[in-house]
JSON list of C-alpha atoms in Angstrom, two decimals:
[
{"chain": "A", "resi": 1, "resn": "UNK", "atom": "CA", "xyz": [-2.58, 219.26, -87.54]},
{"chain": "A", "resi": 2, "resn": "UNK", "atom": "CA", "xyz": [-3.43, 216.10, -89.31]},
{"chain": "A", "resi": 3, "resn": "UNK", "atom": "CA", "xyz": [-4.82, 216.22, -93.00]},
{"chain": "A", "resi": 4, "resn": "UNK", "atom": "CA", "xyz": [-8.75, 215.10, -93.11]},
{"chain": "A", "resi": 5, "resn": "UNK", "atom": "CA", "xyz": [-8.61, 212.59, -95.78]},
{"chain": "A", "resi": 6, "resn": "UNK", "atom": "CA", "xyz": [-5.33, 211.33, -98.27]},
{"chain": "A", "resi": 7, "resn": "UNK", "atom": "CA", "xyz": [-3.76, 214.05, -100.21]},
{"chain": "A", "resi": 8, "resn": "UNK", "atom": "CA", "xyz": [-3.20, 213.14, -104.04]},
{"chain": "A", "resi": 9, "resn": "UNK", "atom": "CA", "xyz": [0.40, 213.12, -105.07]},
{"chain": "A", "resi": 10, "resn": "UNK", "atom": "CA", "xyz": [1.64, 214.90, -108.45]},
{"chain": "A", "resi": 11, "resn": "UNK", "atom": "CA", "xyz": [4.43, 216.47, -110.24]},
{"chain": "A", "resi": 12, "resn": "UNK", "atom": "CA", "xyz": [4.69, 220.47, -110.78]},
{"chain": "A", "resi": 13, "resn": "UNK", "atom": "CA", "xyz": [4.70, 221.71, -113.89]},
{"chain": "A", "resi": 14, "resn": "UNK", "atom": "CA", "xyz": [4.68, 225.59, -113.07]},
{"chain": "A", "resi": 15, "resn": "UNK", "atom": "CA", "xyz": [2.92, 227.94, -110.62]},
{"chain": "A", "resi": 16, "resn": "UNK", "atom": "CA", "xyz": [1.30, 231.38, -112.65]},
{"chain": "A", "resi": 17, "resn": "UNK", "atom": "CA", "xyz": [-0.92, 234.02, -111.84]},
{"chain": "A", "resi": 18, "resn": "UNK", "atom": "CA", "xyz": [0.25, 233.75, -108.07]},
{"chain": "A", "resi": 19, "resn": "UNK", "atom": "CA", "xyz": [-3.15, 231.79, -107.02]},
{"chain": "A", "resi": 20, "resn": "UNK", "atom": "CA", "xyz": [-2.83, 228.52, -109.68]},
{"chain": "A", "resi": 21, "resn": "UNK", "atom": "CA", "xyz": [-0.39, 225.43, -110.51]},
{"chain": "A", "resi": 22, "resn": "UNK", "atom": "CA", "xyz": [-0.47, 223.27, -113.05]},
{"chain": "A", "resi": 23, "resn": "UNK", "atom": "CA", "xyz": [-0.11, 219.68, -111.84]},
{"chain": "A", "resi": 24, "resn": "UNK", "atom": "CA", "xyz": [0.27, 216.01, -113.45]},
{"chain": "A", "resi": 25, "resn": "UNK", "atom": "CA", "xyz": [-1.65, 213.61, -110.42]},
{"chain": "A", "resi": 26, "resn": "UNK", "atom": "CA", "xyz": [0.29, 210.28, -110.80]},
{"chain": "A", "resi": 27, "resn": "UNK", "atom": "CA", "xyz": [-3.62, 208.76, -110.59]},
{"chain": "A", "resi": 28, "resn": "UNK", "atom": "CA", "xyz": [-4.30, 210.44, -114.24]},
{"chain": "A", "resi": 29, "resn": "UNK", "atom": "CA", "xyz": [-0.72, 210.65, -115.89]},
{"chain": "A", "resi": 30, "resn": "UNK", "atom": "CA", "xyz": [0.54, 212.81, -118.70]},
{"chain": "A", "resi": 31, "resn": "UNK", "atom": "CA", "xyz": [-3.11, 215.04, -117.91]},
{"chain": "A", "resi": 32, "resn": "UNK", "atom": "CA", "xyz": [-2.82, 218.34, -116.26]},
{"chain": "A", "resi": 33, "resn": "UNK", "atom": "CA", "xyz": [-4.68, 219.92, -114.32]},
{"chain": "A", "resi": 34, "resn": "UNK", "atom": "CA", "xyz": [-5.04, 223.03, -112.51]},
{"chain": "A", "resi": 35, "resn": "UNK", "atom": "CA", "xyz": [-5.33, 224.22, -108.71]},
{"chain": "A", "resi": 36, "resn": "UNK", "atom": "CA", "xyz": [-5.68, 226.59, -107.02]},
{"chain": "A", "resi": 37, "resn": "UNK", "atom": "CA", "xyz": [-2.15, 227.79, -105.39]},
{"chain": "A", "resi": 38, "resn": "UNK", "atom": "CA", "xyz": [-3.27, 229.77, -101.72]},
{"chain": "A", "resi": 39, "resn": "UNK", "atom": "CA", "xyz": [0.40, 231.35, -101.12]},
{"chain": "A", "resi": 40, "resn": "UNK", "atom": "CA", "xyz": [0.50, 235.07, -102.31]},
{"chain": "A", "resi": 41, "resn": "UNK", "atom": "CA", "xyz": [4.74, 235.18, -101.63]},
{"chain": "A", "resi": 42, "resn": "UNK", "atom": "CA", "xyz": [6.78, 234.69, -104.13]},
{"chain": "A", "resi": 43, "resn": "UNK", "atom": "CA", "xyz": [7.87, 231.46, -103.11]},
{"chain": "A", "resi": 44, "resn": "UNK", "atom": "CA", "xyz": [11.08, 231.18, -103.75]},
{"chain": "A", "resi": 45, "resn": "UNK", "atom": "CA", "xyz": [12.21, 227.71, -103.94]},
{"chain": "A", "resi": 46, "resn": "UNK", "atom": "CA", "xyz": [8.66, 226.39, -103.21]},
{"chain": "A", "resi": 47, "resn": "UNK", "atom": "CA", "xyz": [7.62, 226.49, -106.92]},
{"chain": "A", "resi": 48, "resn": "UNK", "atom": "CA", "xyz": [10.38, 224.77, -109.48]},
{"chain": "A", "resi": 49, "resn": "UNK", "atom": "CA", "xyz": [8.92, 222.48, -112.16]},
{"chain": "A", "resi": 50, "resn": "UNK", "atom": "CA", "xyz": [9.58, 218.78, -111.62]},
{"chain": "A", "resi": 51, "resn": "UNK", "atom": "CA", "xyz": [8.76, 219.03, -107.56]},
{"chain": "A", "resi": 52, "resn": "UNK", "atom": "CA", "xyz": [6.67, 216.15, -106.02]},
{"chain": "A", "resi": 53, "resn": "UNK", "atom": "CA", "xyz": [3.68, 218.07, -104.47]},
{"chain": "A", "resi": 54, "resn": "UNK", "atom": "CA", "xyz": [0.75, 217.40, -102.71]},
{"chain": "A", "resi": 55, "resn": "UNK", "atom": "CA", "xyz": [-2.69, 218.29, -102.41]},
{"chain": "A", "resi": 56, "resn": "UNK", "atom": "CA", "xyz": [-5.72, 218.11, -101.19]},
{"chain": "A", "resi": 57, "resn": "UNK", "atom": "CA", "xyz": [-9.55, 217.71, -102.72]},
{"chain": "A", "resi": 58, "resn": "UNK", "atom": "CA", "xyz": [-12.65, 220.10, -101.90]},
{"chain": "A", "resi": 59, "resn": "UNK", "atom": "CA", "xyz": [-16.17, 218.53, -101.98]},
{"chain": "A", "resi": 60, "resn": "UNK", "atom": "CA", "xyz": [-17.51, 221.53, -102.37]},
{"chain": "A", "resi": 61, "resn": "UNK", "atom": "CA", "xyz": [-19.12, 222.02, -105.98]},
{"chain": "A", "resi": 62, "resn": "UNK", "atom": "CA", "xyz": [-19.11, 225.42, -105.91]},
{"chain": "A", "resi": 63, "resn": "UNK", "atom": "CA", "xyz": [-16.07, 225.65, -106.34]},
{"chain": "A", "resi": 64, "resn": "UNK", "atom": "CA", "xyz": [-13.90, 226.50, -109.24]},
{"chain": "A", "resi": 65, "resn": "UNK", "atom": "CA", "xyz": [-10.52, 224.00, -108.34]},
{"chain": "A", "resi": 66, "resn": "UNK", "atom": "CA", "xyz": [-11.33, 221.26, -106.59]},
{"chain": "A", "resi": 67, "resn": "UNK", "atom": "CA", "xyz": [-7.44, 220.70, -105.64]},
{"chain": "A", "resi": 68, "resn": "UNK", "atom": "CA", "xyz": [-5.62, 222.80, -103.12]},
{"chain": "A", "resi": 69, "resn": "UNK", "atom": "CA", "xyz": [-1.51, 222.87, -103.52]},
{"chain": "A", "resi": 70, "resn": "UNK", "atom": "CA", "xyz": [-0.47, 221.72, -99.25]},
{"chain": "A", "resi": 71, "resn": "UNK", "atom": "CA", "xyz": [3.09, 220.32, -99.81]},
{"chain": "A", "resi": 72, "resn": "UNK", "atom": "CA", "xyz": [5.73, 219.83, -102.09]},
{"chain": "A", "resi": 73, "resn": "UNK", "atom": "CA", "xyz": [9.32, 218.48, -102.26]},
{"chain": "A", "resi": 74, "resn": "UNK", "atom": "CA", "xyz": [12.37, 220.32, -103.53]},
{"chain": "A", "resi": 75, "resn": "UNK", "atom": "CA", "xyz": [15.29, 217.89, -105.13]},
{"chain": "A", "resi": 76, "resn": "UNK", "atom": "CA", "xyz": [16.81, 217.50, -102.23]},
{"chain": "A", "resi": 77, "resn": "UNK", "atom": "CA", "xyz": [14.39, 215.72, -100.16]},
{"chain": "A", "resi": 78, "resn": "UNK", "atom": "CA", "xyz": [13.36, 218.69, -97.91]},
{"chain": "A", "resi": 79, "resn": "UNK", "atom": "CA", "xyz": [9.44, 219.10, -97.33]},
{"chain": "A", "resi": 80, "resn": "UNK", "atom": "CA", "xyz": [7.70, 222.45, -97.94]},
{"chain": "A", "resi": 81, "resn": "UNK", "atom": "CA", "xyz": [4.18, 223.37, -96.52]},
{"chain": "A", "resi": 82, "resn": "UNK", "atom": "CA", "xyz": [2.84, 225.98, -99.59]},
{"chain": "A", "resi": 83, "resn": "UNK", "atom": "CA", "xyz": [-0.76, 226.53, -98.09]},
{"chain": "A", "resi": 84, "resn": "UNK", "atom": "CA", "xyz": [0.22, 229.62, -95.84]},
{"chain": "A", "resi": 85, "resn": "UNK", "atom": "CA", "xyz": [-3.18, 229.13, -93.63]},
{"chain": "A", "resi": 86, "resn": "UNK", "atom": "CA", "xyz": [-1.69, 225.52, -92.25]},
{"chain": "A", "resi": 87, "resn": "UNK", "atom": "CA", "xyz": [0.55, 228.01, -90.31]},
{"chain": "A", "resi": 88, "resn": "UNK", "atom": "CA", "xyz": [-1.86, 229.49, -87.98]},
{"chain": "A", "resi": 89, "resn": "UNK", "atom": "CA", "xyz": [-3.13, 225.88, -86.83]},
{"chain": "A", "resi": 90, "resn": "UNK", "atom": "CA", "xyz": [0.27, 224.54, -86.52]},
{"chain": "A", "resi": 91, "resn": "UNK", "atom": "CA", "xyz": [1.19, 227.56, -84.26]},
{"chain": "A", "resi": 92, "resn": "UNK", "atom": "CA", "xyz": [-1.97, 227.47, -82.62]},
{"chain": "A", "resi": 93, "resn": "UNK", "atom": "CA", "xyz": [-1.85, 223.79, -81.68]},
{"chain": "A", "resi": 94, "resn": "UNK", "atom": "CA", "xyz": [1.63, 224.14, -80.37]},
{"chain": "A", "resi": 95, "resn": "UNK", "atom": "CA", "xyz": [0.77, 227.50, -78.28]},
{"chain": "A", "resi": 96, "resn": "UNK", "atom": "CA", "xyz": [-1.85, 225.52, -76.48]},
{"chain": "A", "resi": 97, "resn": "UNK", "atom": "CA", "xyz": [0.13, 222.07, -75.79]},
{"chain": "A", "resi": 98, "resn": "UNK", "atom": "CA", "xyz": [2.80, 225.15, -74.33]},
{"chain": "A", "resi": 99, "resn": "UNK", "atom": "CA", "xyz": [5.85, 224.21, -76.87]},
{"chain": "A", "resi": 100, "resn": "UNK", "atom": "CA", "xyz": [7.28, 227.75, -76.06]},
{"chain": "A", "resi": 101, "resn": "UNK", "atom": "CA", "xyz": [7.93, 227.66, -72.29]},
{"chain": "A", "resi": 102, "resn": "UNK", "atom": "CA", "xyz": [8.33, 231.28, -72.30]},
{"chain": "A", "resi": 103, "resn": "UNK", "atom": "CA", "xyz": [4.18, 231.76, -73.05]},
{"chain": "A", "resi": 104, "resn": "UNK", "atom": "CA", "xyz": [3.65, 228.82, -70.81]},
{"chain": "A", "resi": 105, "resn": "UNK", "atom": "CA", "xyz": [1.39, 231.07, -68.39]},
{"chain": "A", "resi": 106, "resn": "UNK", "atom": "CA", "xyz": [-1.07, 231.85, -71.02]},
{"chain": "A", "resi": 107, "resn": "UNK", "atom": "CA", "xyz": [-3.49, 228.75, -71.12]},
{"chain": "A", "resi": 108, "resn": "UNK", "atom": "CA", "xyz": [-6.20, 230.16, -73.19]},
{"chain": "A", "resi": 109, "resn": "UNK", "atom": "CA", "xyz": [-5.50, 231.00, -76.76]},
{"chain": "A", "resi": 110, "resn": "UNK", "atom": "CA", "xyz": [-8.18, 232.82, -79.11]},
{"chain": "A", "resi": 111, "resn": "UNK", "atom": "CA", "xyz": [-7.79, 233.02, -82.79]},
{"chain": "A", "resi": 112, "resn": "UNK", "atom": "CA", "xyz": [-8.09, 235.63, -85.15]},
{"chain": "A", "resi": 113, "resn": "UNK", "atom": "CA", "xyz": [-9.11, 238.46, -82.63]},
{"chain": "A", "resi": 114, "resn": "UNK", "atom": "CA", "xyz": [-9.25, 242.01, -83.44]},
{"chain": "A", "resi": 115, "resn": "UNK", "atom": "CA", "xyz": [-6.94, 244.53, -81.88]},
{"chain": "A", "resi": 116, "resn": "UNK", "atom": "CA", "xyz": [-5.27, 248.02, -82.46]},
{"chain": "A", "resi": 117, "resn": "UNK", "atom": "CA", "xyz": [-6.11, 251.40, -83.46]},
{"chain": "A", "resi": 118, "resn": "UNK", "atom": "CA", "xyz": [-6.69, 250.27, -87.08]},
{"chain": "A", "resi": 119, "resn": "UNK", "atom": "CA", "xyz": [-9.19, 247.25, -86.20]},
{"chain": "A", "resi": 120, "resn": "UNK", "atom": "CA", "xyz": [-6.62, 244.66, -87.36]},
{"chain": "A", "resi": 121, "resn": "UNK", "atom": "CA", "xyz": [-6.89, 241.03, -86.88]},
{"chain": "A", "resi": 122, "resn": "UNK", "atom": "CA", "xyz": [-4.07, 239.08, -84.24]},
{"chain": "A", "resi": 123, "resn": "UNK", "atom": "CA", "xyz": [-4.03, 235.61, -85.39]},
{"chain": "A", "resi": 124, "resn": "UNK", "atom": "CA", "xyz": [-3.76, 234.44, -81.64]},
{"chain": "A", "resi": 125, "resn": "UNK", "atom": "CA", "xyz": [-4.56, 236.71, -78.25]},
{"chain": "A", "resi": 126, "resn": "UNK", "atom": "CA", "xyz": [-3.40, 234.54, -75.26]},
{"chain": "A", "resi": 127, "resn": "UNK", "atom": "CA", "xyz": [-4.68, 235.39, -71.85]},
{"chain": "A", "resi": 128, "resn": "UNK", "atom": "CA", "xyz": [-3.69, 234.03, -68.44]},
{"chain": "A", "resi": 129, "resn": "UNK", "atom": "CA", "xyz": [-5.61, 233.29, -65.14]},
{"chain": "A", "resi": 130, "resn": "UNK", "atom": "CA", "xyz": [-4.24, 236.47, -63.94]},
{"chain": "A", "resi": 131, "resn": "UNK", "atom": "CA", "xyz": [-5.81, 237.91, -67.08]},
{"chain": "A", "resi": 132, "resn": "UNK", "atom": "CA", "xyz": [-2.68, 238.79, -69.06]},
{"chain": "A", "resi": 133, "resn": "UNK", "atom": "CA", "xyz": [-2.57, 239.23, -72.38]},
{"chain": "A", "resi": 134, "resn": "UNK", "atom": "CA", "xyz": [-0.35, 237.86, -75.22]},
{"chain": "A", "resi": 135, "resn": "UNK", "atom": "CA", "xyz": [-0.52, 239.10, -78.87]},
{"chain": "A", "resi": 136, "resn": "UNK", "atom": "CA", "xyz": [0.94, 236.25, -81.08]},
{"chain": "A", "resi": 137, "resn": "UNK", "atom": "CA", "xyz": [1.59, 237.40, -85.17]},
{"chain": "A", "resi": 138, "resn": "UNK", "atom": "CA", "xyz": [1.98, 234.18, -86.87]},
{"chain": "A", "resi": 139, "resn": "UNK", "atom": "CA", "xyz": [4.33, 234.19, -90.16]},
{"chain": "A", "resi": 140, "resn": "UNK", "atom": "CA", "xyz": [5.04, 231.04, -92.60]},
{"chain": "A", "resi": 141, "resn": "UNK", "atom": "CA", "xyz": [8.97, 230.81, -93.47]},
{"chain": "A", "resi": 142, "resn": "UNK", "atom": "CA", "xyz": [9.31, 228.79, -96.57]},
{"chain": "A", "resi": 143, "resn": "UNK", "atom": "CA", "xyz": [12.35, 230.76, -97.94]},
{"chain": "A", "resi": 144, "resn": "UNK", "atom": "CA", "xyz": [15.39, 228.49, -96.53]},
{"chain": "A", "resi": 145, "resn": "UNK", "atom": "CA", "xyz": [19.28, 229.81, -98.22]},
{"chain": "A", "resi": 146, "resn": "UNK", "atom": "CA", "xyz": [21.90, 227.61, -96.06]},
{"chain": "A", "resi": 147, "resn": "UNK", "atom": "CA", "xyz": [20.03, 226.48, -93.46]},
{"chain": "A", "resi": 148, "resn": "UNK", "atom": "CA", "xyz": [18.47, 229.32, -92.49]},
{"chain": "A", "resi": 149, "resn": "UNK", "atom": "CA", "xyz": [14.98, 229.97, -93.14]},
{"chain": "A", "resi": 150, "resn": "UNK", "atom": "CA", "xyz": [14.32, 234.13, -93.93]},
{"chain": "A", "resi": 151, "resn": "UNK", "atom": "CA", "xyz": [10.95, 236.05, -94.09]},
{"chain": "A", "resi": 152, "resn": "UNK", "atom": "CA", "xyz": [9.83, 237.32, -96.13]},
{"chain": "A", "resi": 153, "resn": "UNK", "atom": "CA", "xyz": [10.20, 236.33, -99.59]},
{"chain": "A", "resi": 154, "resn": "UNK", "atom": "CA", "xyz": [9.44, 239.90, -101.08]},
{"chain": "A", "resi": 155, "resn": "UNK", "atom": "CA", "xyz": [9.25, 242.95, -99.62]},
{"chain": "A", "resi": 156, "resn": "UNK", "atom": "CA", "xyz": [6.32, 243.71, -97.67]},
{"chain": "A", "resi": 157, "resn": "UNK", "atom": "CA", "xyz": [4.55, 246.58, -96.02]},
{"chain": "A", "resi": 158, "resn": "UNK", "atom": "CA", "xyz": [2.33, 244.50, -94.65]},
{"chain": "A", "resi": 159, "resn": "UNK", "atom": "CA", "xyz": [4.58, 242.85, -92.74]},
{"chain": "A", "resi": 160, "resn": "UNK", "atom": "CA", "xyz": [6.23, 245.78, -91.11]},
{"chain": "A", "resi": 161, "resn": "UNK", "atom": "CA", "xyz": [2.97, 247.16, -90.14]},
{"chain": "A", "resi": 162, "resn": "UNK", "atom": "CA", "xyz": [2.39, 243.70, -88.11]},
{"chain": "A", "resi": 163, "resn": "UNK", "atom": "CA", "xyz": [5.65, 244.43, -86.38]},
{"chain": "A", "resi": 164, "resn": "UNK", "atom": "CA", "xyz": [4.55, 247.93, -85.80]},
{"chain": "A", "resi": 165, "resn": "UNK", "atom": "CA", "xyz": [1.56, 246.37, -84.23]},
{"chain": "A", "resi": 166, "resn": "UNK", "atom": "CA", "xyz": [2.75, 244.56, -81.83]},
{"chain": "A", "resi": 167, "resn": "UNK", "atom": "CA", "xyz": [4.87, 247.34, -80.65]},
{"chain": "A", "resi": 168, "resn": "UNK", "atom": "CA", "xyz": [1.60, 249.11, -79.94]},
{"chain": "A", "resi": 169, "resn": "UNK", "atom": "CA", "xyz": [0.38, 246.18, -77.84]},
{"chain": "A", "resi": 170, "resn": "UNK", "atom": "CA", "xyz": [3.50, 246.25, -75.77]},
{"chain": "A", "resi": 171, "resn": "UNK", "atom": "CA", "xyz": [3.72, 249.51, -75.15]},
{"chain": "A", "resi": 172, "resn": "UNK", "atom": "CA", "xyz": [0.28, 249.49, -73.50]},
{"chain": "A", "resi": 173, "resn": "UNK", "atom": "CA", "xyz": [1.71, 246.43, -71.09]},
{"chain": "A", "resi": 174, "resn": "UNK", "atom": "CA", "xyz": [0.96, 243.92, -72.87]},
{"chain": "A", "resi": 175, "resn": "UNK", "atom": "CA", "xyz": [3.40, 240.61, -74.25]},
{"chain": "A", "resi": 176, "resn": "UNK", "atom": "CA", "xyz": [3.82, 241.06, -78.24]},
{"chain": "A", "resi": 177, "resn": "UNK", "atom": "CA", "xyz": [4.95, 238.44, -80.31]},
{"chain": "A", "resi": 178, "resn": "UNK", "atom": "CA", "xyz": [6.44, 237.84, -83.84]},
{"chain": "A", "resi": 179, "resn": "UNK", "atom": "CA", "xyz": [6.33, 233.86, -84.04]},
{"chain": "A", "resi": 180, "resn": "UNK", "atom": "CA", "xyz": [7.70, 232.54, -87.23]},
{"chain": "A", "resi": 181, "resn": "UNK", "atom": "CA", "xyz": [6.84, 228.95, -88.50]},
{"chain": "A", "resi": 182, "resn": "UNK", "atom": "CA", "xyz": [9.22, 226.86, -90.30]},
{"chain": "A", "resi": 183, "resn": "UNK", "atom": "CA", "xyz": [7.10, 225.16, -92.82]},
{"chain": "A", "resi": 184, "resn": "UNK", "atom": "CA", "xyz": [10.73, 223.99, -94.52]},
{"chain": "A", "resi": 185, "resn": "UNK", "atom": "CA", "xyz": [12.04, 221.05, -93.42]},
{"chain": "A", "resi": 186, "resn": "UNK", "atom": "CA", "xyz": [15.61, 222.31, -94.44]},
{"chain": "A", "resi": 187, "resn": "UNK", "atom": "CA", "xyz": [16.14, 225.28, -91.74]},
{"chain": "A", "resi": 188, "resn": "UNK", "atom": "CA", "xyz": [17.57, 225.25, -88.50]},
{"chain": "A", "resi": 189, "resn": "UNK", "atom": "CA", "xyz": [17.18, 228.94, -87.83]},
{"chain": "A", "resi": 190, "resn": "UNK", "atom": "CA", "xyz": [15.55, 232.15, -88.46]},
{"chain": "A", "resi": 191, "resn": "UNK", "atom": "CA", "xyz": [16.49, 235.73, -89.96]},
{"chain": "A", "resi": 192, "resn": "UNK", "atom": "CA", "xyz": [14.33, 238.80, -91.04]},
{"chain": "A", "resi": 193, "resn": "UNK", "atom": "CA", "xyz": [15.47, 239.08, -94.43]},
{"chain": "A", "resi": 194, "resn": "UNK", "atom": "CA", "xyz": [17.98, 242.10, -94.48]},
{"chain": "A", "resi": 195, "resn": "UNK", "atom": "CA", "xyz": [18.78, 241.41, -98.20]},
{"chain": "A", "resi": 196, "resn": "UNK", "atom": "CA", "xyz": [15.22, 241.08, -99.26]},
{"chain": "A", "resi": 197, "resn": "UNK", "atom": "CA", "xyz": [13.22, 243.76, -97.70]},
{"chain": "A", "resi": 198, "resn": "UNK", "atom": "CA", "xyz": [15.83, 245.82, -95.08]},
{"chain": "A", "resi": 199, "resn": "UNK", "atom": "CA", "xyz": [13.25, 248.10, -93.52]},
{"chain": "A", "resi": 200, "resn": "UNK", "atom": "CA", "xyz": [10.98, 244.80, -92.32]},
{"chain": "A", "resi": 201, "resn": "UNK", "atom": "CA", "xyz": [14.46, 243.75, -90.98]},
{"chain": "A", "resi": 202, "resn": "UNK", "atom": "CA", "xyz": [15.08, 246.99, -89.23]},
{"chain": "A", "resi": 203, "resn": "UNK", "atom": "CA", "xyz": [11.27, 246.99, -87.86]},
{"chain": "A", "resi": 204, "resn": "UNK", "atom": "CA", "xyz": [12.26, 243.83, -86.10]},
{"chain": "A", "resi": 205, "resn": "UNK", "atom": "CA", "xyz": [15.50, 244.96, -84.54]},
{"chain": "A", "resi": 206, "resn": "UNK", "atom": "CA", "xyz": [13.74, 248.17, -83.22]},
{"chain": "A", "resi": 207, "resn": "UNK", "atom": "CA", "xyz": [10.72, 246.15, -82.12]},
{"chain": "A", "resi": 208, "resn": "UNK", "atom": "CA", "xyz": [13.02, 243.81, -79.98]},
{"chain": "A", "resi": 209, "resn": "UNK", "atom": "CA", "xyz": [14.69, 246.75, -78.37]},
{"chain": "A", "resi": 210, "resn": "UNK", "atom": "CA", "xyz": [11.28, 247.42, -77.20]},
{"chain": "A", "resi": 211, "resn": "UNK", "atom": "CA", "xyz": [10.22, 244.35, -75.56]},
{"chain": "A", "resi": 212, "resn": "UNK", "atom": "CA", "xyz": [8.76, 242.53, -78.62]},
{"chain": "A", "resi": 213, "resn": "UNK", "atom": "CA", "xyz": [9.67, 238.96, -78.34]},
{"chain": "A", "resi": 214, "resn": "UNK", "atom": "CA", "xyz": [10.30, 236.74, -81.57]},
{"chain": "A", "resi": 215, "resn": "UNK", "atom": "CA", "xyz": [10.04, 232.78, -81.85]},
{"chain": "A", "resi": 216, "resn": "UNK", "atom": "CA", "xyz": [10.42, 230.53, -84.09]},
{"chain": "A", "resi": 217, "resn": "UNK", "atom": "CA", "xyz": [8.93, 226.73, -84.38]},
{"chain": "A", "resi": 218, "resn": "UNK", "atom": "CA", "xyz": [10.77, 223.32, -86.07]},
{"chain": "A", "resi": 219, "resn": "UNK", "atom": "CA", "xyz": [7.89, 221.48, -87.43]},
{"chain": "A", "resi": 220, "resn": "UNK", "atom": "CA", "xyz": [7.60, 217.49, -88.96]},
{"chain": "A", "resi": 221, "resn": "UNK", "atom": "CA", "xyz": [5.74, 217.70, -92.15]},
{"chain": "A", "resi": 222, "resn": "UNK", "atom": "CA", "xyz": [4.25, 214.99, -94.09]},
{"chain": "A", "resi": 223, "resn": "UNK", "atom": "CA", "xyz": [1.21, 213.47, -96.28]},
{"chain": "A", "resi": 224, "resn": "UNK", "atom": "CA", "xyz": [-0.50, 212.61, -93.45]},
{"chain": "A", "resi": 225, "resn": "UNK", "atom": "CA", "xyz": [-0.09, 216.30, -91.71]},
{"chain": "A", "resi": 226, "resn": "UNK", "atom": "CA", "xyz": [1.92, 218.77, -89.94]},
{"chain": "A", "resi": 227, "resn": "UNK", "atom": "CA", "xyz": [3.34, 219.51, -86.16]},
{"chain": "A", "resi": 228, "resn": "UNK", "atom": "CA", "xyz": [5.71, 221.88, -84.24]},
{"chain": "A", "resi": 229, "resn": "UNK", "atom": "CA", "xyz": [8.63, 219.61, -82.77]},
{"chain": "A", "resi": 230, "resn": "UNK", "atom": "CA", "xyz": [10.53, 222.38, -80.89]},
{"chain": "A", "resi": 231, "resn": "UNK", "atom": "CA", "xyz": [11.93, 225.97, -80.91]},
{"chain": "A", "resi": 232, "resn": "UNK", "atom": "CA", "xyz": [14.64, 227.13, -83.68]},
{"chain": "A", "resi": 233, "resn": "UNK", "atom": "CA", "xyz": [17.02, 230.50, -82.64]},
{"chain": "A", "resi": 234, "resn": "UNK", "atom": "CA", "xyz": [16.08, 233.60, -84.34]},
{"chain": "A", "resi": 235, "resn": "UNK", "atom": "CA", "xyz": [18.94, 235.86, -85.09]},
{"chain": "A", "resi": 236, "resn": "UNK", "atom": "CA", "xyz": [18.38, 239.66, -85.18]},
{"chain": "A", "resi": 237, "resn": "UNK", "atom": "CA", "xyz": [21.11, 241.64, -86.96]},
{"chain": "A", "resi": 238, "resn": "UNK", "atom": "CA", "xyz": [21.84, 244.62, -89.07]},
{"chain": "A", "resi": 239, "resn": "UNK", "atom": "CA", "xyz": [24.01, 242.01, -90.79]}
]
C-alpha cells in the first residue's frame, strides 16, 4: 500500500489517553501539536519520546485531529507501522498477488465479511474456483524483543476469541487462518506471547493441533508506504 499524499515528519513527545500523541512537525518547530494515535495496544516500544514519526493529514473538517500517527522510528533505525488498520491492506494486497503459496488456490479475497455463530467480522474470506473457503484473521505485530516479533502486547480476550473462531470455521471444513503482520522492521520471526498473555498462547497451540494454520508476513516500510516482501517462521511453543 502506498501513502496518498507526503506524510509530515516530527519528533514524539509522548503518547496518552491510548488514542493521542503529542508531536513537534519539523515544518513548525518547538510547537506541539496533537493527533490522534489509532493503536489501542499498548505499544510497547512503538511509543518512547524522542522517536522520528510520521503522519499523515485528513482534509476532512469535521474532524477533531487533522494528523494521523502511520510510522515511527525507534533509536535504532528499525521502522514501526503504529496505525493498526494499514495491516489489513498490507495483508490483503499480498493475499491477492498470492505471497503465501500455501493459499495460492484462493484467487478471490473479500474483506471484512461476517461469519460465525456470534455475527463476527473475518477481515478476509478467500474462496476458490472450486468454491473453497479460506478464513484469514489479520493481526499487527509491533512488539519485537530479540528479533522476534510477539503478539500481543497485553493480554487480550479478544484475541483468543479470534483464535477460537477460526477453530469453528475449520471444524465445519473450512481453511482457518491466524496471519500475523510484521509491521517492525526489526523481526525475523513470530511467537504468541507466552509471557504476556499465556492462555492466547495456549489458544494457538490447541488451534494448530486442529488444523488452524498460522503465517506470518516480512514487510518494507517507508514514507512513501508499506508492502509484504515474504513469509517469516512462526514458532508455536509452550516455551
Amino acid at each position: 500500500m502506498q501513502f496518498n499524499k507526503p506524510l509530515e515528519v516530527g519528533i514524539l513527545h509522548q503518547r496518552y489517553k491510548r488514542f493521542l500523541a503529542d508531536i513537534e512537525f519539523a515544518a513548525q518547530p518547538q510547537s506541539i501539536e496533537t493527533v490522534h494515535c489509532p493503536n489501542t495496544g499498548a505499544m510497547t516500544g512503538c511509543a518512547e519520546p524522542g522517536y522520528k514519526v510520521w503522519c499523515s493529514v485528513s482534509d476532512n473538517p469535521k474532524r477533531k485531529y487533522a494528523k494521523t500517527w502511520e510510522l515511527a522510528q525507534n533509536f535504532a533505525s528499525d521502522w514501526i507501522v503504529i496505525n493498526t488498520q494499514r495491516a489489513n491492506q498490507v495483508a490483503g494486497e499480498a493475499l491477492q498477488q498470492g505471497l503465501i503459496t500455501e493459499l495460492a488456490e484462493f484467487n478471490e479475497w473479500l474483506a471484512e465479511q461476517r461469519y460465525g455463530e456470534q455475527n463476527s467480522r473475518i477481515d478476509w474470506l478467500g474462496e476458490s474456483n472450486t468454491g473453497a473457503k479460506c478464513y484469514v484473521e489479520v493481526k499487527s505485530v509491533t512488539l519485537v524483543e530479540q528479533q522476534c516479533g510477539y503478539f500481543p502486547d497485553t493480554v487480550s480476550a479478544r484475541a483468543i476469541k479470534h483464535v477460537q473462531e477460526l477453530e469453528h470455521m475449520r471444524e465445519q471444513g473450512h481453511r482457518a487462518v491466524m496471519l500475523y503482520v510484521c509491521m517492525h522492521s526489526g523481526a525475523d520471526h513470530v511467537k504468541p506471547a507466552a509471557h504476556i498473555d499465556p492462555k492466547y498462547a495456549n489458544a494457538c497451540i490447541n488451534a494448530a493441533q486442529k488444523g488452524v494454520e498460522f503465517y506470518a508476513l516480512s514487510t518494507d516500510i517507508n514514507e512513501q508506504g508499506i508492502r509484504a516482501t515474504g513469509v517469516l517462521p512462526v514458532m508455536l511453543s509452550h516455551e
